[in-house]
Amino acid sequence: MIYELVKKETKEHIFSRKGIGFLFIVSILLSIMSFGFISVKELSLLDQPSIVMTTFKLLLGINILISMVIGSTMVAGEKEKGTLESLLLTPLTKRKIIIGKLIAILVFWLTVTLISLPYFIVLSNGTSMLPTILFYLYVVGTVLVISFSSIALIFSTILASTKNAMIVGLMIFLITLVPMFLSTTMKKAGFAKLIQSYSPISASMKTMKDLFINKLGALDILVGMVPVFVFFVLALSVSLLISKKVDFLGGE
Amino acid sequence: MIKTIGLRKVYNNDYEAVKHLDLNVGRGDIYGFLGPNGAGKTTTIRMLTGLIEPTEGMVFFNDREVSKGKQELKNNIGVLPESHGYYEWMTGKQYLLFFASLYGMNKASRIQRTNDVLEMVDLTEKANIRIHQYSRGMKQRLGIARTLLHEPQIIFLDEPTLGLDPQGQKDIENILVQLNKEQGVTIFITSHLLKDIERICNRVAIVQRGSLLVEDTIPSLLTTYEAMIEKENVNLEDVFFFLTDEKRGESKHDL
């Protein structure tokens, strides 16, 4: 039953005009970026690990954003269209509905990774970085995408409108991005320090640097990843718990 | 088949939508559930179908309490909600195949059943057209087809003829009578078209402001109220207005 729901969600959100548009945007951005690394003098001077890292950051940022947009529309959209009531009347449980929608977002992410693979193969040409890239892409990338998609689904479940779910979800994502826009001094105090220490985005960026540039060992990387995995467990658990609240009547 | 005892629903601790409702729907009935707007019809259907929990009271389906066997209930009922949407990007056939798969049917049986129900609601020729191109009447027929996919024992239809032209209403009516007669499907229907209800239903309940005013077979109801209404050839509409107007009067008097 879940498979059929995943198929429907994938057709509706991923392999639809909207989804294909998103995939097209991702590939265009990757192409522009890759072209920039070759043709822009300053960028071409970067070492390969830095190039791969920059590409990763773009890919993750854009995809988390798109996954959150898709996730926000998944439950609230069904409420708005009046299709959720019929879905709830089938033997499908509320939890399975959420899991099915989450898997569909994962399908989108996996499609994106397939699109990005040739770029990474070219960008890491002549180095032994490809296995590390694949690890980062499929383990850390997937964990982050699931975490943020879960957040989007939580708000999509408890709020009745797609617009509100999208705004709140994106605000949470932006909060986790705050440290990226702050100077090193600012990151050392107050709220910025708190986010810097616990933000899954900050942790993933730091471990990426440790992995590709500082070449730290597996244990250091794993310790650095703790906020990413804690965030993943929390977001996923809350989204599954909140699935009980999936209700066609809305929640506002 | 469906029995309720003291069914009550209170929203937000202050609005009592349904007040201690005792209903009895027998196997093979076409049961008309009538009442003015805001009488609690939709809330009652949502409680009977397990979509919302009653504040008080119990619902029994085949003598088993619904709250203890929701999955069993879902497998045996079909529901057409009042104003529900469709996945408009799908064709009618894709829509039915999708829902058939959610009921766990294998590929062969879902294709067969989809074709069967499409024929029942006379949509076979339009099966491969996208739903956004369907008329309102076609969408309602498709909705009824969806409720029949898993061969339920009872179907709940909340205002299935709402917004349809006379031909569309007639089509739905014919489908329901045929389903009941040929396949023995029990039908629980709400509608404001009292003449149609009188024609197709064998038993009705009239509710107002969440309270049950009367529940009986139509012939018995007409006989009971004939003398009170003081009119020849009393019909269901006369009984409905007599009961609901009377009730409004009492409420005003109470105030």
PDB file of C-alpha atoms in Angstrom, chain A residues 32 204 207 223:
ATOM      1  CA  ILE A  32      26.869  27.106 -14.110  1.00  0.00           C
ATOM      2  CA  SER A 204      27.681  19.113   8.489  1.00  0.00           C
ATOM      3  CA  THR A 207      32.667  17.837   9.208  1.00  0.00           C
ATOM      4  CA  VAL A 223      31.754  12.981  16.827  1.00  0.00           C
TER       5      VAL A 223
END
